[in-house]
Amino acid sequence: MTDSTIQTARLGASGPEVGVQGLGCMGMSFAYGPVDAKASRQTLERALELGVTLYDTADAYGQGENEKFLSPFFMANRDNLVIATKFALSIPPDEPTRRVIRNDAPYIRQAVEASLRRLDVDVIDLYYMHRRDVNVPIEETVATMAELVREGKVKQLGLSEVTAEELRAAHAVHPIAAVQSEWSLFSRDIEANVVPAARELGVTLVPYSPLGRGFLTGSFTNADTELSSDDFRRQQPRFTGENAAANAALLEPIRAVAEAHDASPGQIALAWVQQRSAVHGLPVIPIPGTRKPSRVEENVAATRIVLTDDELALLEPIAGKVAGERYADMAFTSAGRE
């Protein structure tokens, strides 16, 4: 499967058309163990060649280093891609491993200026609220974000890990183009309320971790024993101890479907997410992350796999059997507040 064409979908009601699959860039600088800058640059170039045009980063990834790393690639291809970055996870100077959620106006203004400098751009195409500070009314947060649009610093607004109620409240202040939440064969909590609200409002869903942070590909089966000490997946309950063993057994139906399509398990997991667009009737643009050109090619090829009703039925029960939460503290996710 080497055809380089990729379909497109729109971000929100009036946003740009982008490739129906984006690229999550966090791992190129942060979170998933040792990095390889050369391979990551090659990955970025190959993704663009294949029609991937939505590139996702955040100011918290490597304390701004991810935005800096991506800047030269963005500048060289500015007219051909869409830059998405985020604010909200503040890092105390004296506690570099701690994250404090901030949605207040002064912080948002400080954060956007810092991202603009690191990215070396005049405007951010899609600016997300990374996490929700429940102590700040979401209407106030979005009102500040809307000011950034009027000032020409931001084009489109996005939210990450919000509830359906929060999405509706935000959208009433200013149109929201995209909602980013975890969505995969292992994580389907947003289907109950968030997805219907997004469909109703004309908001695009941007699933992060559509490959279950690599677990659905079979690349590792236990974070404790197979991943480096600085890999943050070792802190996630699903990937360690007895949970990891139980969840590894759930991959068997994915492997069976993959064999029928002469595809990899990861491609089937991605095809399932891509097919949520037809199932739920809204644009869905997953952002699988990788640092290897060969993986980008594999991931993009998944956009051309169509799963049958029987195959979808075989995969349907998986999420309900997953052991462990997707984060140790679910309070910062939409599921933790629904």
C-alpha angles and dihedrals in degrees: 000000000000103000105134098208119110129184122238137227133190126251104231125320097311107014128111127287110251136176111287088242123048133192126251107214102185096103092057089076109008152031104011103077128257116013133214111206095191094052090045092054089050089050092054092051094047092049091055091048088056094052100263104145106160112083118187127206139141139211090244095059103104090341091289096322093112092058090049092049092051096045099087092050091047092049093049091052103026097138094048104053145047120235117213121185136158146219135200107080104097118192116214109228092230094045108047094174095053126090123204118192113229127177099162121126099246091052094047091053092048091048097049093050091050092049092048090053095047093046090043092222135127095223138021113226097210122015118192134197095229098203136000123254101205091200091068118064107245089226089064093048094050091045088060091046089051089055088058089056092051090048091054096244095111132029106193134017128227138180130208128210097355129151123243090255092051091048092052092048092049094046090054088062098044133347112272114216100191144011117206118204138146109273126166144118085285098043119047105142093116092064092077099062116344097058095050090048092050091050091049093050098041094247122153119233116226108191115205122200092021087163093054090253089302096309093107090057091059091237090133135009103190123029093199095063105024107040131070120261092252094053108111093210085081086072095054116095097220095062103049139068121342091347091062092051092049093047094047088062089058092066094074097090089048090054091049093053090045091055091052090055096040085239138124123262088247091057091053091049090051094044089054091054093045089052091057086082091067093038095052101026102238138097112277120189112177119200108210112186125226141152097206128082091216090057092051089054090049093047095048090049088061090069088072096052115100116196119215124235089254091052092048089051090052091053096041099088096050100089093051091058099049114125118221135015122281091241131027087233113037094181090097095056131079090245090056091057103035 
